Coordinates of C-alpha atoms in Angstrom, one line a residue:
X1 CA 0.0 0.0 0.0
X2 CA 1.9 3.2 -1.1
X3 CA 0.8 6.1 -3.4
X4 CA 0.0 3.4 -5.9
X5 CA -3.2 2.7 -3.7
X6 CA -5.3 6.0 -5.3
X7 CA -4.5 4.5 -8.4
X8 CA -6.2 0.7 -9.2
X9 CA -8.3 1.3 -11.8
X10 CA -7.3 -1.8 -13.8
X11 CA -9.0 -2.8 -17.0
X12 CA -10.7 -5.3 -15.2
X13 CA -10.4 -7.2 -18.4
X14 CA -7.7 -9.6 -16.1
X15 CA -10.0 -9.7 -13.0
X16 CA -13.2 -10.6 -14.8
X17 CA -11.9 -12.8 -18.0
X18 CA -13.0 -16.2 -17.7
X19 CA -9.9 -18.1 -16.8
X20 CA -9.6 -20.0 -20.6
X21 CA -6.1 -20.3 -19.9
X22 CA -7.1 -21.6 -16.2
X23 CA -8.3 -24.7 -18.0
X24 CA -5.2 -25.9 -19.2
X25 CA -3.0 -26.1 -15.7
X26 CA -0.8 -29.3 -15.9
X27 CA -1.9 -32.2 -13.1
X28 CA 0.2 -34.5 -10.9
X29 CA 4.0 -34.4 -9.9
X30 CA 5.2 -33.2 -13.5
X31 CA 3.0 -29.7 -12.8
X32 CA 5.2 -28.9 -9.6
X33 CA 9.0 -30.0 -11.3
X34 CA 8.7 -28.5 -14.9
X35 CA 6.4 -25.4 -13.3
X36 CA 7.4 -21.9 -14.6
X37 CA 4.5 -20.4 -13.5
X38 CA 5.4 -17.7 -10.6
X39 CA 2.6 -18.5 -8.2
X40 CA 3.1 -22.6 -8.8
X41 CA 7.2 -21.6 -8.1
X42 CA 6.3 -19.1 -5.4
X43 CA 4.1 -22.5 -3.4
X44 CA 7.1 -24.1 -3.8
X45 CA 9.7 -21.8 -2.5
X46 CA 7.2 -21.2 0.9
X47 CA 6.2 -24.8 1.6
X48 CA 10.5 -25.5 1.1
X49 CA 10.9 -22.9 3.2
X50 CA 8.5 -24.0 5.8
X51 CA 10.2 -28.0 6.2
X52 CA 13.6 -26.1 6.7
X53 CA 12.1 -24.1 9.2
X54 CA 10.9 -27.5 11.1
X55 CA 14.2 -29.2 10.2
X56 CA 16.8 -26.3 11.8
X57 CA 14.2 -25.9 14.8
X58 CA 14.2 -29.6 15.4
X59 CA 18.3 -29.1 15.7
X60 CA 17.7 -25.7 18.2
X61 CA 15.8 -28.3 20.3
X62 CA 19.4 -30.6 20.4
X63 CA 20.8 -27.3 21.4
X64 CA 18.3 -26.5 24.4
X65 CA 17.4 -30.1 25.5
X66 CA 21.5 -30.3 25.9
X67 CA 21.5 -27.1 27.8
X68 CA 18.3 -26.9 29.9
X69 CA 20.5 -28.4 32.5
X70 CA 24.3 -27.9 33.7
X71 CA 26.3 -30.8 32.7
X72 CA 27.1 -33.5 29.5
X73 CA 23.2 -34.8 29.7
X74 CA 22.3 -36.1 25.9
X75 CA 24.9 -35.2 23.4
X76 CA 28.5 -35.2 23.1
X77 CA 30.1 -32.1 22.4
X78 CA 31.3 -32.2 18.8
X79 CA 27.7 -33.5 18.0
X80 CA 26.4 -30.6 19.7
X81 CA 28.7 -28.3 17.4
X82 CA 27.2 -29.7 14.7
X83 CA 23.8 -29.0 15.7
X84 CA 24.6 -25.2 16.2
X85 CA 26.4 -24.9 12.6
X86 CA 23.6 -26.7 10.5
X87 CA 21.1 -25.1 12.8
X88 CA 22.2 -21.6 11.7
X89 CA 23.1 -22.1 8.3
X90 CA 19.4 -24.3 7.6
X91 CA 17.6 -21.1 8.9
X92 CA 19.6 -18.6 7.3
X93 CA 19.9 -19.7 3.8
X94 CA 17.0 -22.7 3.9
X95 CA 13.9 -20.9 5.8
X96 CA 14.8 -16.9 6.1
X97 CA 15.8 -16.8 2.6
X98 CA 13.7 -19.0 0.9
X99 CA 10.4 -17.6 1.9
X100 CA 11.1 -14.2 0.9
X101 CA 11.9 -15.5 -2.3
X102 CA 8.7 -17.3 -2.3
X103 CA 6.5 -14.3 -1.3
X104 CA 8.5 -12.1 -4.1
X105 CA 7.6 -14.5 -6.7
X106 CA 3.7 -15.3 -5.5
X107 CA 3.5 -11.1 -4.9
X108 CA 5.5 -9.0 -7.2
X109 CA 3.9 -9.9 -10.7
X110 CA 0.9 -9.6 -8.8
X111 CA 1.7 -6.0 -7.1
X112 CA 3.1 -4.5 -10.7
X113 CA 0.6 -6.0 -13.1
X114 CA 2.6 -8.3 -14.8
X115 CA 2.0 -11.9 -16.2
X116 CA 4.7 -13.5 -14.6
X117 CA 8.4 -13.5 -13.5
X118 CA 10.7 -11.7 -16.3
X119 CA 12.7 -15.5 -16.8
X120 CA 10.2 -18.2 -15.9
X121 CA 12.6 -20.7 -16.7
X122 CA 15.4 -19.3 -14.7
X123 CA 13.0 -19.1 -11.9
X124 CA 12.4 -22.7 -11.8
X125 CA 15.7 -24.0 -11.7
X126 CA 16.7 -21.0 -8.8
X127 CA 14.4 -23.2 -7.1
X128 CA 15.1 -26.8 -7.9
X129 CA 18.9 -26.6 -7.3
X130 CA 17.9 -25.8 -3.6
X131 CA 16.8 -29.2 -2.7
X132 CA 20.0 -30.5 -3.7
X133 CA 22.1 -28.3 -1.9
X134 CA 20.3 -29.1 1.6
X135 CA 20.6 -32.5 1.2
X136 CA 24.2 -32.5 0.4
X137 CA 24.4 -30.3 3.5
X138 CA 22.3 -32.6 5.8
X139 CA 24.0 -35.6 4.4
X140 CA 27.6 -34.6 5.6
X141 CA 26.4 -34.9 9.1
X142 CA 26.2 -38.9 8.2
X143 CA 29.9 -38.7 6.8
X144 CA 32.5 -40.0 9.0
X145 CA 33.5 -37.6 11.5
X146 CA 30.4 -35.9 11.5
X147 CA 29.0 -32.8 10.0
X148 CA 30.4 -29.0 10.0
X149 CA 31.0 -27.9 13.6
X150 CA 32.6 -24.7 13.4
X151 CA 29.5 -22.6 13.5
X152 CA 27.8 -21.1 10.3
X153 CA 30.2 -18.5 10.7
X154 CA 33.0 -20.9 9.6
X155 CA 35.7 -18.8 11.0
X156 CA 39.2 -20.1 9.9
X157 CA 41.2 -21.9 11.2
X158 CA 38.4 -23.6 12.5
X159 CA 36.8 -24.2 9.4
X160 CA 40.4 -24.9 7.5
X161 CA 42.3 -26.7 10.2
X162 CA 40.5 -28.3 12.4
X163 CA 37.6 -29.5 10.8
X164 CA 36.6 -33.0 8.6
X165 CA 36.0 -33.9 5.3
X166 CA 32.8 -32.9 5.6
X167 CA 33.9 -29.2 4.7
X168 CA 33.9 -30.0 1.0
X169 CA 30.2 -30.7 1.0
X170 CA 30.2 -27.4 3.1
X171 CA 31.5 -25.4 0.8
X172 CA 29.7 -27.4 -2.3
X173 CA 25.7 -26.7 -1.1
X174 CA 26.7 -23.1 0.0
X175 CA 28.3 -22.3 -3.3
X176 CA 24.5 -23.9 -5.0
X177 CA 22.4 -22.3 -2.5
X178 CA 24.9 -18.7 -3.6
X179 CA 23.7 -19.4 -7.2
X180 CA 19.9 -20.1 -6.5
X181 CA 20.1 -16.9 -5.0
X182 CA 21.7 -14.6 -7.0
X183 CA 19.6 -16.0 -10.5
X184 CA 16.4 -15.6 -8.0
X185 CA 17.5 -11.7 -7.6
X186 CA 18.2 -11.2 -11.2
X187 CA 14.9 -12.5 -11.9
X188 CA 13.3 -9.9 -9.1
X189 CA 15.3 -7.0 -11.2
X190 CA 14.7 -7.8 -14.6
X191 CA 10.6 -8.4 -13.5
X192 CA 10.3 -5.0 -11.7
X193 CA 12.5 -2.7 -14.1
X194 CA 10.5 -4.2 -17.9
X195 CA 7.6 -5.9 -16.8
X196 CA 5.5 -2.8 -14.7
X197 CA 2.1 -2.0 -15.6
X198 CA 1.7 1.0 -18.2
X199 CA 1.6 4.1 -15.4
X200 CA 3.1 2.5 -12.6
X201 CA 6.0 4.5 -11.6
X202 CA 8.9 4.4 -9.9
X203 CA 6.8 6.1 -6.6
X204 CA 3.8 4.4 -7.2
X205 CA 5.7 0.7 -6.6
X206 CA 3.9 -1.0 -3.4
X207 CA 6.8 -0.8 -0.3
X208 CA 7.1 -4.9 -0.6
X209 CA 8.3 -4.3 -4.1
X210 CA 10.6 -1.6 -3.3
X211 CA 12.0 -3.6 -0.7
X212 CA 12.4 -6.9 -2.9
X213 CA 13.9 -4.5 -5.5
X214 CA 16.9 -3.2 -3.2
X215 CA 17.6 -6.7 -1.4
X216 CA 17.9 -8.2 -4.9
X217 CA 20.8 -5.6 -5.9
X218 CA 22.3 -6.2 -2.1
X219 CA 22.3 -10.3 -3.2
X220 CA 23.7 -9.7 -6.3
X221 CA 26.6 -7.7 -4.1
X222 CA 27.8 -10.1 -1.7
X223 CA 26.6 -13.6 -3.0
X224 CA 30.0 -13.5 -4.7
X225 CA 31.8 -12.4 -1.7
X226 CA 30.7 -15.7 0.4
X227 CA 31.3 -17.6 -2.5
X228 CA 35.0 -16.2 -2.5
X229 CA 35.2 -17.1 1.2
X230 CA 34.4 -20.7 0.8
X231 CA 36.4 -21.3 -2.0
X232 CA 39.3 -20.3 -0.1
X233 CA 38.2 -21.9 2.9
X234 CA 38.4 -25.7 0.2
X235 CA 41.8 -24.5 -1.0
X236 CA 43.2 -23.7 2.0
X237 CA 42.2 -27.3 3.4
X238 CA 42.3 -29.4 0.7
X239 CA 44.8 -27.8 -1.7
X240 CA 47.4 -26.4 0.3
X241 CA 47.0 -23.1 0.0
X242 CA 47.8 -20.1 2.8
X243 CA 44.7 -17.3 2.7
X244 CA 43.9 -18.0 6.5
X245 CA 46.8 -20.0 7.8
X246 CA 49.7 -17.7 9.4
X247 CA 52.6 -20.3 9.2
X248 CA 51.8 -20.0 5.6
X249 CA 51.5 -16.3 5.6
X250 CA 48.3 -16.2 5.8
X251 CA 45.8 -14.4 8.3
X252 CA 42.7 -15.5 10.1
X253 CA 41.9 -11.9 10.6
X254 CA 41.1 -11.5 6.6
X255 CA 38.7 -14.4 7.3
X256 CA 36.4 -12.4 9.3
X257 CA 36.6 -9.4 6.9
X258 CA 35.5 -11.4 3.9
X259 CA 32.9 -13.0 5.4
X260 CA 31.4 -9.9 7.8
X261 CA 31.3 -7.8 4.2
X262 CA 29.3 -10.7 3.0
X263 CA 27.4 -11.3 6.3
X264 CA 26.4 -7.3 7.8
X265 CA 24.5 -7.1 4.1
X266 CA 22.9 -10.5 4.4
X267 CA 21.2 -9.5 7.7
X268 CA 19.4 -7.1 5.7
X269 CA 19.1 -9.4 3.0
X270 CA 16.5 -10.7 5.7
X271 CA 15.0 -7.8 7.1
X272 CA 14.6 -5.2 4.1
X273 CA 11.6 -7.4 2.4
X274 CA 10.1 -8.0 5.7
X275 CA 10.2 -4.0 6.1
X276 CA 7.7 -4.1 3.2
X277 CA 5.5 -6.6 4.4
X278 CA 5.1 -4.8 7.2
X279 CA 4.6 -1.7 5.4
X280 CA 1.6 -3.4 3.5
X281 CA -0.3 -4.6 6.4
X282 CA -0.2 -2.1 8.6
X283 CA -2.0 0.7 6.6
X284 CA -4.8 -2.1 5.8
X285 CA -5.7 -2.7 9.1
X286 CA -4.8 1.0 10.1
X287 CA -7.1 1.7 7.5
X288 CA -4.8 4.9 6.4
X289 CA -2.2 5.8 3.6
X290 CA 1.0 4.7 4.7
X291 CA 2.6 8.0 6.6
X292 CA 6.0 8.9 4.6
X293 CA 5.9 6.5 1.5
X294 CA 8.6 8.5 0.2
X295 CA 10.3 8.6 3.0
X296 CA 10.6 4.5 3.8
X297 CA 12.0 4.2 0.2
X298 CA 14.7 6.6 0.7
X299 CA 15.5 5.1 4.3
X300 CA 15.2 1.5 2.6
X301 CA 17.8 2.5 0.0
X302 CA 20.1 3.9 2.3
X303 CA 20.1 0.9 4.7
X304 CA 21.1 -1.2 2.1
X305 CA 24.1 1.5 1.5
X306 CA 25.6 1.9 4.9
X307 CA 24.9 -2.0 5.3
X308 CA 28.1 -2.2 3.3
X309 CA 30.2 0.2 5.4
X310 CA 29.3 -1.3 9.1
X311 CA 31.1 -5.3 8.9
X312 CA 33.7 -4.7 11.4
X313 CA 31.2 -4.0 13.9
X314 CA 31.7 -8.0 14.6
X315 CA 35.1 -7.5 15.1
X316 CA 35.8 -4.8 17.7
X317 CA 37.4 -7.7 19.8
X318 CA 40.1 -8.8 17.2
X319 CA 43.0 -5.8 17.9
X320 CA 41.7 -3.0 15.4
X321 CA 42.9 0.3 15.9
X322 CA 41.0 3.1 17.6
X323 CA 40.5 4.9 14.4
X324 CA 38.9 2.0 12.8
X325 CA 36.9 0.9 16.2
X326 CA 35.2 4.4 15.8
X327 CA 34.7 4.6 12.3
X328 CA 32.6 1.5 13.0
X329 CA 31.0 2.2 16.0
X330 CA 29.6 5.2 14.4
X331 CA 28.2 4.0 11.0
X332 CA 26.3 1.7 12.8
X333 CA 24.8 3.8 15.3
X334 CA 24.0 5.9 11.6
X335 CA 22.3 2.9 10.0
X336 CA 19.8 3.3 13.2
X337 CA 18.4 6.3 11.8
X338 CA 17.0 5.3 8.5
X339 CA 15.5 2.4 10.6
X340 CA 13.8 4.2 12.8
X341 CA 12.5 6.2 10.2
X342 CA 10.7 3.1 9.4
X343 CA 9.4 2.3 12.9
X344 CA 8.8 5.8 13.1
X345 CA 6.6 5.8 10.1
X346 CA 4.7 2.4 11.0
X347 CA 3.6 4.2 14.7
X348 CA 2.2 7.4 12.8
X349 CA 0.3 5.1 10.3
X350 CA -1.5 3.6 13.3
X351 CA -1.9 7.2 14.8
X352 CA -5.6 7.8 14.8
X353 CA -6.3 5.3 12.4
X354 CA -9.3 3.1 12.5
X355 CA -7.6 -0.1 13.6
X356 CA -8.8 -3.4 13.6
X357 CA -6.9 -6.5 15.0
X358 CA -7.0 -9.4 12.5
X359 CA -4.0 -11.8 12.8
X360 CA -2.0 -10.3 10.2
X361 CA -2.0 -6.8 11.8
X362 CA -1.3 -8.8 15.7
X363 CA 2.0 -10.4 14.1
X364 CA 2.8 -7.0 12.6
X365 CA 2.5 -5.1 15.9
X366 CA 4.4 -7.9 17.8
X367 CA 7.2 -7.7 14.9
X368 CA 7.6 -3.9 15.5
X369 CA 7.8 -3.9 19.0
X370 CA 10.0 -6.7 19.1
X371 CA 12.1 -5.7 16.0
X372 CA 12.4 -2.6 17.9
X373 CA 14.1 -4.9 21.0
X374 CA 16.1 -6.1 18.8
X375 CA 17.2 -3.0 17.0
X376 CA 18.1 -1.4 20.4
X377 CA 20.3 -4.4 21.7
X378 CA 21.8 -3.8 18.8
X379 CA 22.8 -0.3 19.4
X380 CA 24.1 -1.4 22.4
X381 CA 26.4 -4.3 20.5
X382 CA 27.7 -1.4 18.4
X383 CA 29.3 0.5 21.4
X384 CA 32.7 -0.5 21.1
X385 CA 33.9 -0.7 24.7
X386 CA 30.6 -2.3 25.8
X387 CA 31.1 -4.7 22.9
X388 CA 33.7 -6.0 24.3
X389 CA 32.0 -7.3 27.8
X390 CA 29.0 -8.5 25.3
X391 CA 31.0 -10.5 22.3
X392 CA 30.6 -13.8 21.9
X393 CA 28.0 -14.1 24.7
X394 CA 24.5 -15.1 24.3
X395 CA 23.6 -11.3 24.7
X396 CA 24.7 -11.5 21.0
X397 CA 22.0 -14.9 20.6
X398 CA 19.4 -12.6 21.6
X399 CA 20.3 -9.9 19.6
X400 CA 19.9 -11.8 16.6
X401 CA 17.5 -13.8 17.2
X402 CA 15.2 -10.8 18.3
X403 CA 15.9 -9.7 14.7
X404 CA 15.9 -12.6 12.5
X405 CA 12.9 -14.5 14.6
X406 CA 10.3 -11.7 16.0
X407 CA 11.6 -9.8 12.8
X408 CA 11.9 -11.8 9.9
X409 CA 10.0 -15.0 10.6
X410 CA 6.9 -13.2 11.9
X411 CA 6.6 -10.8 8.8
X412 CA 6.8 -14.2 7.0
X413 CA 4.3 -14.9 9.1
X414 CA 2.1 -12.2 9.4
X415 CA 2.2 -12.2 5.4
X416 CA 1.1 -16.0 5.0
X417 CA -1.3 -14.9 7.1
X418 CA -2.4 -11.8 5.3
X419 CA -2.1 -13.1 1.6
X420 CA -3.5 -16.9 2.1
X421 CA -6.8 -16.5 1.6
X422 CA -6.0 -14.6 -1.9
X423 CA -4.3 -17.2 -2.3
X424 CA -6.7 -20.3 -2.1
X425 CA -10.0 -18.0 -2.0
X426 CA -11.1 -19.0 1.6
X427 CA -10.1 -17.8 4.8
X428 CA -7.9 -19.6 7.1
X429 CA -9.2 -20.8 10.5
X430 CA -9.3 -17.9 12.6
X431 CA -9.2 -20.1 16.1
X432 CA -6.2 -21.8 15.3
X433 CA -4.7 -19.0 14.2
X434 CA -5.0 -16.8 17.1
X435 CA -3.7 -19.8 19.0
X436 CA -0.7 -19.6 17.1
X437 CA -0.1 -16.5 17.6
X438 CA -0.4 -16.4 21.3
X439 CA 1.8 -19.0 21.8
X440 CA 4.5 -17.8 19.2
X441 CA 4.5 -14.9 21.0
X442 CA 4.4 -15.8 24.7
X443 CA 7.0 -18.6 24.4
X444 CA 9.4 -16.8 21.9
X445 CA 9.7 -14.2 24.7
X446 CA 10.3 -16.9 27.3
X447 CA 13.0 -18.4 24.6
X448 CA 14.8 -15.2 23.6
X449 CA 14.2 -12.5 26.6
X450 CA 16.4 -14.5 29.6
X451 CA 19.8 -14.7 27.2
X452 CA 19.9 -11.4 27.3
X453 CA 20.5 -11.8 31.5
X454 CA 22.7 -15.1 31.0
X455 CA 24.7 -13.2 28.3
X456 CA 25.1 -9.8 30.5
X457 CA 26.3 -12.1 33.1
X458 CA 29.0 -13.2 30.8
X459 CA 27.7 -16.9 29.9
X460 CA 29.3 -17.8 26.7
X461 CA 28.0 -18.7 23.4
X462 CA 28.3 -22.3 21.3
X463 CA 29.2 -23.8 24.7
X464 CA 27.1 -27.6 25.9
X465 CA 27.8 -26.8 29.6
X466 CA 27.9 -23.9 31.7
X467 CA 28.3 -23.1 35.3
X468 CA 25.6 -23.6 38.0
X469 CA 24.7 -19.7 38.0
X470 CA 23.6 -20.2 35.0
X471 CA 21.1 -22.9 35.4
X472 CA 17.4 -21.3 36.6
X473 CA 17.5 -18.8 33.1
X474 CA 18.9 -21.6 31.1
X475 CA 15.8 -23.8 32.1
X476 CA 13.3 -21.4 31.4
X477 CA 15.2 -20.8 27.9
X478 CA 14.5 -24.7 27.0
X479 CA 11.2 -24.8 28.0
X480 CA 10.6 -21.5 26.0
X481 CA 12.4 -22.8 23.0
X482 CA 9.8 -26.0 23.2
X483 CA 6.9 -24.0 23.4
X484 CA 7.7 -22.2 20.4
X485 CA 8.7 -25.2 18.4
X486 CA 4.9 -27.3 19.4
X487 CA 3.9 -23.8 18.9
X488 CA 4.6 -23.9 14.8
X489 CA 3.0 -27.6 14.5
X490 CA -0.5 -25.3 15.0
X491 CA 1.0 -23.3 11.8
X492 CA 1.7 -26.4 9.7
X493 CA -2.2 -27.4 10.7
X494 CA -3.6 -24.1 10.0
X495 CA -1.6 -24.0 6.4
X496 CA -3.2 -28.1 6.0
X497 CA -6.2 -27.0 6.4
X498 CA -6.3 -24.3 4.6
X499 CA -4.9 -26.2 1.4
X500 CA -7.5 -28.3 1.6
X501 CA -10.0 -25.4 0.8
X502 CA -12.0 -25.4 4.3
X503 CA -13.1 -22.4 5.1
X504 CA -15.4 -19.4 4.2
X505 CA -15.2 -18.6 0.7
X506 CA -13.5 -14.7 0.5
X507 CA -13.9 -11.8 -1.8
X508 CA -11.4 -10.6 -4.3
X509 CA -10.5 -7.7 -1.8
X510 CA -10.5 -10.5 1.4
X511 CA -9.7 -7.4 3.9
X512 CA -11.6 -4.6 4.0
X513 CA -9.6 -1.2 3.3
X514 CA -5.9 -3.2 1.4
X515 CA -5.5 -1.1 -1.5
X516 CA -3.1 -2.7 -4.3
X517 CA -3.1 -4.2 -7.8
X518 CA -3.4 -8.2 -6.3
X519 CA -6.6 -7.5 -4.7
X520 CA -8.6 -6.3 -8.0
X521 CA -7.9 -10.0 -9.7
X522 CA -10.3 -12.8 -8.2
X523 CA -9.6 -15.1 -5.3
X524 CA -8.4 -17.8 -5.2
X525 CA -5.8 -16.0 -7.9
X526 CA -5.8 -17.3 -11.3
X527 CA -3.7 -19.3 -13.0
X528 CA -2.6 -16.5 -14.7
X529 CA -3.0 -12.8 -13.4
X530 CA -3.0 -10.4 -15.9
X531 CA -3.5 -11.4 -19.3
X532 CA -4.0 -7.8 -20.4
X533 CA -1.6 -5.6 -18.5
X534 CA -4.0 -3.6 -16.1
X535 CA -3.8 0.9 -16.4
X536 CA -2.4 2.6 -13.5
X537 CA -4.1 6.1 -13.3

C-alpha cells in the first residue's frame, strides 16, 4: 500500500476474463517440477521454506534439550557443534531466505501487473537446485566424523584446520544455495525494471516491491563475496594453500573481513523485504495511507548503502585500531536512523487510524515492538567498549534472534497470514490462528528474553555446559524454545487446512480497506494474473 493505492483502476479485463487459460493447468508431480509459472514456483519456495524451518528448529531443540541443564546430559560435544552450525546455516539460507523468495515471486507480478516473473525458466531452476544443496548439506552430518561444527560463521582456522571432510560438502551446497540466490535476484530485477504496468512508476511501486527491489541488488553484491570465502576456505584445506593459515603467511583476521562484508549485508538481506510486508499490512488494518511512502523508500535504500560500510562491527574484539573501532561504531549507530525512520513511520500510520486487529495486523504489531528490542540491543552491541564485555556471549543470541525470529520469521508470518486467503480464495481458520499467535508470542519471549541476562552475566555462546549460576535462566530458555517449536506444528495445521479449501469462501478484496493491484484479480488467484496488463491512473 503506497501512493499506488489512489491509483487501481485496472482494465478489469484480467480480473473478470473467464480463466480460458485456467483450463489448461498441468496435473500431478510433473506440474510442480517443470512449473514456470510464478505462483506454482512461489508455493514451492514457501512450503520449502516452511520444512527447513521445522528441520533447523528440530536441531535448536538438540541445542536447548542439551542445555536446559548444567552438565554433558544427551549429546556429546562435537555432536552438539554440529547442531549449532547446520542449525544456523538451515535457517539462514534454507527458511529466512527461501520464503522471501517465495513471497516475491507469488506477490511482485501480482503488485506491478505483470503476467509472470521476467525469466520463468530461470526461476524454476533457482528453485530446484535448492533441494539438492540441503541435502548435500544434511548428508555430511552422516559422513565420518560428523558434519560441519565450526558454526555457520566458519571462522578459519576452525573451518580450515580443524575440521573433517565434511567441509567439501560445506562449501559445495553453500556455493549452489549462492547461485539459486543470485539468479532468483536477477529475476526480481529484470521483473520489476521491464515488466510494470503502463503508469506504474517508480513512486507508485507497493513498499514490498521496493523492498524486494533493493535486497535483490544487495544479493547480487555479496553472493560472490561468500562464495570467494568458501572457496578459499576448500583451498586452503584441501589444496594447500595459505589465505587463512599464518605459518603460511596467511591471516585468520582477513577471514572475518570477507565473510562480515558478505554477512552485515545478508542480515538485511533478511530484514529489508520483511520492512515491506510490514509496510503493506499495517496501513490495511490501520485503514490509512502509509505515513512517509517516500520517506521508507529513501530510508530502505540507504540501509542497504551503509549495510556495506558497518562489517567490522563483529570485530571490535580482534586488535583494530582506535581509528577503525570508531569509524565502525559510528556508521552503525547511523544505520539506526534510517530504521527508525521506518518504525517511526509504522507508529504514525496507526496514529488515529481506524484499527482493527486481524492476525496479520497482531503479528505485525508484535514484529515492530520486538524488532524494535532487537534494534536497540543492537545499538548497544555497536558500542565499542561495551562490545567487548557483550561478544561472543548469548547477549549477542538474543540480539539476533530478536531480529531474525520476532523480525523476519513473523513478517513471513504475518504475510502467509495476510495473503493466504488470496491465495486459495477461503479464509484460514481464525481459532487456530489466534492460537498460534499467542503461543509464538508468549513462548518466543520466554525463549529469547532471559539470554539477554545469562549473556550480560557473561555466559558464553556455542558452549554444551555452563556453570551452576547459570542454570534457573537456562531452564526457562529450554522450555521456552519447546513451546515455540509445538507452537509452529499449530502453523503447519492451520496451512493443511487451509490447502485443503476449508473455510469461508472470500472476496477478491479479502480485507476490507488493502488497496493494491493483487486485490482487484479474483480469489483464489488465477492461474494467470493479468492477461492484459492492467492501467495505472
Amino acid at each position: 500500500m503506497s501512493k499506488a493505492t489512489d491509483i487501481v483502476s485496472p482494465d478489469h479485463a484480467a480480473a473478470d476474463h473467464d480463466d480460458h487459460h485456467d483450463h489448461h493447468i498441468p496435473k500431478g508431480i510433473m506440474r510442480w517440477v517443470l512449473t514456470t509459472n510464478h505462483k506454482d514456483i512461489g508455493t514451492l519456495y514457501l512450503w520449502f521454506a516452511f520444512i527447513m524451518f521445522l528441520t533447523g528448529g528440530a536441531m535448536a531443540m538438540v541445542i536447548r534439550a542439551e542445555l536446559f541443564q548444567p552438565g554433558l546430559q544427551i549429546v556429546e560435544p562435537n555432536f552438539f557443534n554440529q547442531m549449532t552450525t547446520v542449525h544456523g546455516l538451515i535457517m539462514v539460507f534454507g527458511a529466512v531466505m527461501p520464503a522471501f523468495t517465495g513471497l516475491a515471486n507469488w506477490l511482485v507480478p501480482m503488485m506491478i501487473g505483470a503476467p509472470d516473473m521476467a525469466l520463468p525458466r530461470m526461476n524454476n531452476w533457482s528453485f530446484w537446485i535448492l533441494p539438492f544443496a540441503f541435502t548435500i548439506l544434511l548428508a555430511s552430518l552422516f559422513m565420518e566424523g560428523g558434519g560441519p561444527a565450526f558454526g555457520w560463521t566458519f571462522y578459519a582456522p576452525l573451518s580450515t584446520t580443524y575440521s573433517g571432510d565434511s567441509t567439501a560438502l560445506f562449501v559445495f551446497s553453500v556455493h549452489i544455495m549462492g547461485i539459486s540466490s543470485i539468479m532468483g535476484a536477477i529475476n526480481v530485477i529484470v521483473t520489476i525494471f521491464n515488466m510494470r504496468a503502463p503508469g506504474m512508476t517508480w513512486m507508485k511501486m507497493p513498499l514490498f516491491v521496493w523492498t524486494w527491489l533493493i535486497t535483490a541488488f544487495l544479493l547480487i553484491a555479496v553472493m560472490p563475496v561468500l562464495a570467494g570465502a568458501v572457496t578459499m576456505i576448500l583451498t586452503d584445506k584441501f589444496f594447500g594453500t595459505s589465505f587463512f593459515n599464518a605459518a603460511g603467511g596467511g591471516d585468520p583476521v582477513m577471514f572475518q573481513h570477507i565473510f562480515w562484508f558478505f554477512g552485515h549485508p545478508e542480515v538485511y538481506i533478511m530484514i529489508l523485504p520483511a520492512f515491506g510486508i510490514i509496510s503493506q499490512i499495517v496501513p490495511t488494518f490501520a485503514r490509512k495511507r502509509l505515513f512517509g511512502y517516500a520517506s521508507m523508500v529513501y530510508a530502505t535504500a540507504s540501509i542497504a548503502l551503509l549495510s556495506f560500510i558497518v562489517w567490522a562491527h563483529h570485530m571490535f574484539t580482534t586488535g583494530m585500531p582506535v581509528a577503525a573501532e570508531m569509524f565502525f561504531m559510528f556508521a552503525t549507530m547511523l544505520i539506526s536512523v534510517p530504521t527508525g525512520v521506518k518504525v517511526f513511520n509504522w507508529v504514525a500510520t496507526m496514529w488515529r487510524g481506524s484499527m482493527t486487529f486481524e492476525i496479520p495486523m497482531m503479528f505485525a504489531l508484535a514484529f515492530i515492538v520486538l524488532f524494535t528490542i532487537g534494534g536497540l540491543s543492537g545499538l548497544m552491541l555497536a558500542i565499542t567498549p561495551v562490545d567487548f564485555q557483550y561478544h561472543d556471549t548469548y547477549f549477542v543470541v538474543a540480539h539476533f534472534h530478536y531480529v531474525l525470529v520476532t523480525g523476519a520469521i513473523f513478517s513471513i508470518m504475518a504475510a502467509v497470514y495476510y495473503w493466504l486467503p488470496k491465495w486459495t480464495g477461503r479464509m484460514f481458520d481464525i481459532t487456530l490462528a489466534k492460537w498460534h499467535f499467542w503461543c509464538s508470542l508468549i513462548s518466543v519471549n520466554l525463549l529469547f528474553f532471559p539470554m539477554h541476562f545469562v549473556g550480560l552475566a557473561g555466559m558464553p555462546r556455542r558452549i554444551p555446559d555452563y556453570a551452576l549460576q547459570f542454570a534457573d535462566f537456562n531452564k526457562w530458555i529450554s522450555i521456552g524454545g519447546f513451546a515455540f517449536g509445538l507452537s509452529q506444528l499449530i502453523f503447519l495445521w492451520v496451512m493443511i487446512k487451509a490447502c485443503r479449501k476449508q473455510g469461508e469462501p472470500v472476496t477478491s478484496q479479502v480485507w476490507e480497506g488493502a488497496e493494491g493491484l493483487e486485490w482487484e484479480i479474483p480469489s483464489p488467484a488465477p492461474y494467470h494474473s493479468f492477461e492484459t496488463p492492467p492501467v495505472v491512473k
